[in-house]
Coordinates of C-alpha atoms in Angstrom, one line a residue:
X1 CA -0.3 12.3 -30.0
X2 CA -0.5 12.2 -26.3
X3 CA -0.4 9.5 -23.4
X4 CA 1.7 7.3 -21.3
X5 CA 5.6 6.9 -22.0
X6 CA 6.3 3.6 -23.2
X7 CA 2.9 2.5 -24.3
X8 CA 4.0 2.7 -28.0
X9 CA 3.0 6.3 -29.5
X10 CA 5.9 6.2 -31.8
X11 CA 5.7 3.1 -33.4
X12 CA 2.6 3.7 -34.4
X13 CA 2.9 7.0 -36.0
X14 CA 5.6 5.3 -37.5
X15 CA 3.7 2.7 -38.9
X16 CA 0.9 4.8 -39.6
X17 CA 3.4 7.7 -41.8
X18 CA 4.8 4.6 -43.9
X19 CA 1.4 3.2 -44.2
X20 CA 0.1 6.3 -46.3
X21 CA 3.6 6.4 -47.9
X22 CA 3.2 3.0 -48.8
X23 CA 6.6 2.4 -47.6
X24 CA 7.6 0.5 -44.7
X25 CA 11.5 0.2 -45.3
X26 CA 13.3 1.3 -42.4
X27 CA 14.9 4.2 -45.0
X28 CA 11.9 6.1 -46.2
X29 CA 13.1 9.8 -48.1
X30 CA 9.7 11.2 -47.2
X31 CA 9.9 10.1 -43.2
X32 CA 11.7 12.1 -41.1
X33 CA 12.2 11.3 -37.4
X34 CA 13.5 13.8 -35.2
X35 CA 14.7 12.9 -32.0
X36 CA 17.1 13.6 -28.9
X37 CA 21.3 12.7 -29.8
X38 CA 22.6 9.6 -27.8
X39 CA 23.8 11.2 -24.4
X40 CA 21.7 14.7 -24.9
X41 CA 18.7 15.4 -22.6
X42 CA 17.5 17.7 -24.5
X43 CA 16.3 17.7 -29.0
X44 CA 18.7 20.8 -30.3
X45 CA 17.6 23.4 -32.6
X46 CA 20.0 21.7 -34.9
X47 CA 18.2 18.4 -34.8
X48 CA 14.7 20.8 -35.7
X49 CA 16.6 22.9 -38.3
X50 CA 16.6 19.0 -40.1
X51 CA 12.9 19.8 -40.8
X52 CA 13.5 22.9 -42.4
X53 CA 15.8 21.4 -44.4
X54 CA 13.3 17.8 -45.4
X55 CA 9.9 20.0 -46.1
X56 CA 12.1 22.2 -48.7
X57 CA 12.8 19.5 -50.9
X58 CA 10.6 17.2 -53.5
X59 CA 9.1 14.6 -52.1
X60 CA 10.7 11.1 -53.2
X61 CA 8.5 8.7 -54.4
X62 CA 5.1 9.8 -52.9
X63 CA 2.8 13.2 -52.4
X64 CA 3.4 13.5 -49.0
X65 CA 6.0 14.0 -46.4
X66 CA 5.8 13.2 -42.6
X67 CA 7.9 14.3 -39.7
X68 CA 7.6 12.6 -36.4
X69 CA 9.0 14.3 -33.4
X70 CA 9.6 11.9 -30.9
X71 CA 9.0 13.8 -28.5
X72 CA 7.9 17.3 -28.1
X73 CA 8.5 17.2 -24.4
X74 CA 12.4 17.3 -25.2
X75 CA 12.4 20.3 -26.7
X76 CA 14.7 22.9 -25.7
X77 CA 13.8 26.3 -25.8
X78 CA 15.6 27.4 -29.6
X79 CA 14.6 24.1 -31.0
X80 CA 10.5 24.4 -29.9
X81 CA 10.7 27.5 -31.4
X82 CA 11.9 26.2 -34.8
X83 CA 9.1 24.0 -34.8
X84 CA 6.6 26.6 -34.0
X85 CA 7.9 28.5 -36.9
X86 CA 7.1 25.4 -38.8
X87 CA 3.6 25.1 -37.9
X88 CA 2.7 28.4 -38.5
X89 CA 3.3 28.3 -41.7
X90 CA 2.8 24.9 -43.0
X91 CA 4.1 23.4 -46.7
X92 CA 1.5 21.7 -48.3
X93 CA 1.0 18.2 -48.3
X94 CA 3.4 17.9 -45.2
X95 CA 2.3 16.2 -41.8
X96 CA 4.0 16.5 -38.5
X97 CA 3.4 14.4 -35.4
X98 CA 4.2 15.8 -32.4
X99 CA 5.1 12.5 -29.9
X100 CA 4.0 14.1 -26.0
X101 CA 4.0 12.2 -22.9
X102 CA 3.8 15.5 -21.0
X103 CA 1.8 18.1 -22.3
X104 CA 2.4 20.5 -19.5
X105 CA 6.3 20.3 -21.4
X106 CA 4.9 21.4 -24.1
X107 CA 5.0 25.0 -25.6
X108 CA 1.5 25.9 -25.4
X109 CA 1.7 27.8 -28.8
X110 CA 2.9 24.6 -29.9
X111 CA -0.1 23.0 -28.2
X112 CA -2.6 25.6 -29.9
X113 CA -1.5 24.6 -33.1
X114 CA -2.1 21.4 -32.8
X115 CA -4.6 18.4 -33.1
X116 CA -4.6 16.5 -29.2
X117 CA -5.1 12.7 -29.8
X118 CA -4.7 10.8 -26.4
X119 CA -3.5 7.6 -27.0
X120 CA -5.7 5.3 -24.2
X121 CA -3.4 3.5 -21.6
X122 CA -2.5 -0.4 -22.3
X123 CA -4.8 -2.8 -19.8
X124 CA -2.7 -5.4 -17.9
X125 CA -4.1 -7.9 -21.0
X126 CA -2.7 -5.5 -23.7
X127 CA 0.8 -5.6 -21.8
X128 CA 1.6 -8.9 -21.0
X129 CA 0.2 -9.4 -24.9
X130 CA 3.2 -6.9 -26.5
X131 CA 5.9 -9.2 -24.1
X132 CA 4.4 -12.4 -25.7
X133 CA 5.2 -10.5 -28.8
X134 CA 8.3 -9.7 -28.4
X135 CA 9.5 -13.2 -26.7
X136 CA 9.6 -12.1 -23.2
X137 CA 8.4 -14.6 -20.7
X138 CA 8.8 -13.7 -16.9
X139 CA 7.5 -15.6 -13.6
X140 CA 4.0 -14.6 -12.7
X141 CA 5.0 -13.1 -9.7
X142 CA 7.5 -10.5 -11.7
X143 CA 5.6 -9.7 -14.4
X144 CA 3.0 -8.4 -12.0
X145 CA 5.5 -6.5 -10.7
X146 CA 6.9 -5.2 -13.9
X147 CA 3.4 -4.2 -14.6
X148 CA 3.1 -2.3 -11.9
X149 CA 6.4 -0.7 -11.6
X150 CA 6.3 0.2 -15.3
X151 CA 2.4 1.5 -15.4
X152 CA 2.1 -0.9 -17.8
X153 CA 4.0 0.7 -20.6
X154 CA 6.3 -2.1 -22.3
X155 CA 8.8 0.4 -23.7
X156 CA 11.0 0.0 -20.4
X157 CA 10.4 -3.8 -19.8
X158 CA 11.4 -4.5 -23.4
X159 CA 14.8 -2.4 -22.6
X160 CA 15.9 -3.4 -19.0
X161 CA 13.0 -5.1 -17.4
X162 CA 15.3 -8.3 -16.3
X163 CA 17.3 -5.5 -14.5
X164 CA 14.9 -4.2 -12.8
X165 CA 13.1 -7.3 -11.3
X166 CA 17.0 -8.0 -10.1
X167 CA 17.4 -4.5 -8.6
X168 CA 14.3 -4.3 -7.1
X169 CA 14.9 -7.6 -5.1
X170 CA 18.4 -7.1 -4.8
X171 CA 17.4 -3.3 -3.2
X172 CA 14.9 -4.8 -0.6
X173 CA 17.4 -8.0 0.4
X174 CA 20.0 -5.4 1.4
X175 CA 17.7 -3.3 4.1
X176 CA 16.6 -6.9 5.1
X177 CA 20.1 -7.7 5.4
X178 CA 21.0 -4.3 7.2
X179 CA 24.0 -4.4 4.5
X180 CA 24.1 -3.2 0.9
X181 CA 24.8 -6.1 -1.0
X182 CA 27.7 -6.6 -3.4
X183 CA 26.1 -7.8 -6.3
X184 CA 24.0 -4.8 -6.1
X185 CA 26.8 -2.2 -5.7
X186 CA 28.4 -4.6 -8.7
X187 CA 25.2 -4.2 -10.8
X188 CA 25.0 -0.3 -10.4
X189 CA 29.0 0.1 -11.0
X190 CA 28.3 -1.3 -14.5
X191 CA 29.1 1.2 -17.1
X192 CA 26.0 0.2 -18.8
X193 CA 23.6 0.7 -16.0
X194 CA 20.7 2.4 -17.0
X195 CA 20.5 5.3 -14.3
X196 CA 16.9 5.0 -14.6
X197 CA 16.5 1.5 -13.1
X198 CA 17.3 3.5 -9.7
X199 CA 15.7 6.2 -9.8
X200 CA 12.1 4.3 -11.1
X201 CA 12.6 1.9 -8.3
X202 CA 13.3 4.1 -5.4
X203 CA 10.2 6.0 -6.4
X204 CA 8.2 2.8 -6.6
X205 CA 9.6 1.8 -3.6
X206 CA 8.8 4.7 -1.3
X207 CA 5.5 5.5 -2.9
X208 CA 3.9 1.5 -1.8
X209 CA 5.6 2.7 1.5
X210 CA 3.9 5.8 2.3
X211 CA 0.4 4.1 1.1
X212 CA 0.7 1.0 3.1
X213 CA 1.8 3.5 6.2
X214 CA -2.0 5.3 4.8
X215 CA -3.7 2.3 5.4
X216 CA -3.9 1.4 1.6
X217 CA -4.1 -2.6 0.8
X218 CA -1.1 -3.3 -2.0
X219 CA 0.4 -6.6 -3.0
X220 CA 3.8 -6.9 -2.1
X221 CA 6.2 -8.2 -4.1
X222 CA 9.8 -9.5 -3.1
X223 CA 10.7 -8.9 0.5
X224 CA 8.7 -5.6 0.7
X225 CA 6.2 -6.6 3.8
X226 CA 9.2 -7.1 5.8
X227 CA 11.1 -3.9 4.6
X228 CA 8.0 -2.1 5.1
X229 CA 7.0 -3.2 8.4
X230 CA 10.5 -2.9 10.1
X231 CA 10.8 1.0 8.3
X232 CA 6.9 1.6 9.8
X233 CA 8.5 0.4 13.3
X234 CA 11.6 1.9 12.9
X235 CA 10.9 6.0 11.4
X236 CA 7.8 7.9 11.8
X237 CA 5.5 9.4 8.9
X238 CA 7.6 12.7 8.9
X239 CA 10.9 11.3 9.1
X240 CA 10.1 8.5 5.7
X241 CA 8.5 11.5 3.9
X242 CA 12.0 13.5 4.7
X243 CA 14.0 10.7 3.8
X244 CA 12.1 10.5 0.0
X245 CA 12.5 14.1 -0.3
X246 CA 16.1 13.7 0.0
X247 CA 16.7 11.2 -2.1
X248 CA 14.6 12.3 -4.6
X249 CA 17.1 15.2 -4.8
X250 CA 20.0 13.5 -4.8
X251 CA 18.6 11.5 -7.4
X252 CA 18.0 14.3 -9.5
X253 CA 21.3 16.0 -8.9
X254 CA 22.8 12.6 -9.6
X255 CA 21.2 13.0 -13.4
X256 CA 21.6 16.7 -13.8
X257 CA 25.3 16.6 -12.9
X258 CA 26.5 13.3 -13.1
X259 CA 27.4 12.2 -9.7
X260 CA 28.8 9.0 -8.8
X261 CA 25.9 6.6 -9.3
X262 CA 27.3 3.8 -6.8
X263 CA 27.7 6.5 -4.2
X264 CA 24.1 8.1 -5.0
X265 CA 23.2 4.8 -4.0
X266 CA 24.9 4.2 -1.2
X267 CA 24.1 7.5 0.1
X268 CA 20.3 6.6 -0.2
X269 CA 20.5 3.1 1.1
X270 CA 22.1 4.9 4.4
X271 CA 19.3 7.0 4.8
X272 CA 17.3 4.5 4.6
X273 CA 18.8 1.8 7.1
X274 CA 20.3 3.8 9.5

């Protein structure tokens, strides 16, 4: 099952396994949903040896078993090959779906064994619709933004999308300002920041630069017509397309190794202003 992340893949194969289980308690012996540990970046081959395990024994209460594997694109090398092993040679009566949001990241012996089901994106109507639902209510201006920023996928709004409307405008007051600000620096210190409210809106942020400096008509939210025109005055094309491979890197090195995320930041937000 493959398509945008966040658009809600795996809540509806959920609901579609415990549906045919007839099922829907949130402990179902004949679901099995594999997916990365809390603070891993990667599903381990022990987390795939679980399937081994679940297709070897009776089924519970109904004919069928189903294993969700949320998602494929997170599998390392020893734990993709446990699941091909799987696949090619299947127990009867047991279904697996493979969550992909890349299928490029996917083994492509995996990928031959498979059924491809895109799941189509989410309009603007279907994602302000899944906010009503789940009691989210932001200004118009914001939730045009979040819409944007987020590709309209919910997933990320649902889990830090008051953060990142406040980083965002927090981000551009701070290059308006010359100075990074300290509830900025305050919100990124937080031990609970999510790392990926940075890195989502510096790429945001540089790509509706480098198409308004292409001529292309955007919407700007926030302060970004003033940030924008003052950086289009201030660096030329070559010198904003160095600065966003550089902190692109740094952004990635920042994940891969854990840097210092406040100094990750501040590192970026000098490139940027001086």
């Amino acid at each position: 099952l493959h398509g945008k992340k966040g658009i809600g893949k795996a809540s509806f194969a959920k609901h579609f396994a415990q549906n045919i289980l007839q099922n829907t308690q949130e402990i179902n012996p004949d679901l099995l949903i594999i997916e990365k540990e809390d603070k891993k970046k990667e599903i381990t081959v022990s987390k795939a040896r679980e399937i081994i395990n679940f297709v070897n024994k009776t089924s519970a209460s109904s004919p069928y078993k189903f294993i969700i594997i949320d998602s494929a694109c997170e599998l390392n090398k020893s734990s993709a090959n446990a699941v091909l092993k799987i696949l090619e040679e299947p127990h009867p009566n047991n279904f697996l779906i493979l969550i992909s949001h890349n299928l490029h990241r996917v083994l492509p012996t995996i990928r031959s064994r498979c059924q491809i089901i895109q799941a189509p994106n989410l309009t603007l109507t279907d994602f302000n619709q899944i906010l009503e639902q789940q009691n989210l209510q932001f200004p118009e201006n914001d939730l045009l933004f979040l819409s944007e920023i987020c590709d309209n996928s919910p997933a990320e709004v649902v889990n830090f999308g008051l953060e990142l409307v406040r980083f965002y405008e927090l981000f551009l007051r701070s290059i308006c300002n010359n100075k990074i600000g300290e509830e900025l620096l305050k919100q990124v210190s937080n031990k609970e920041f999510n790392f990926t409210i940075l890195e989502k809106s510096f790429e945001f942020f540089i790509t509706r630069l480098l198409k308004q400096i292409n001529g292309a008509r955007i919407n700007h939210f926030f302060d970004e017509e003033k940030v924008f025109l003052r950086l289009t005055q201030k660096f030329s094309t070559q010198r904003i397309l160095s600065i966003s491979d550089e902190s692109l890197s740094l952004l990635r090195k920042t994940t891969a190794i854990s840097l210092d995320k406040k100094l990750s930041l501040i590192n970026i937000f000098n490139k940027v202003c001086l």
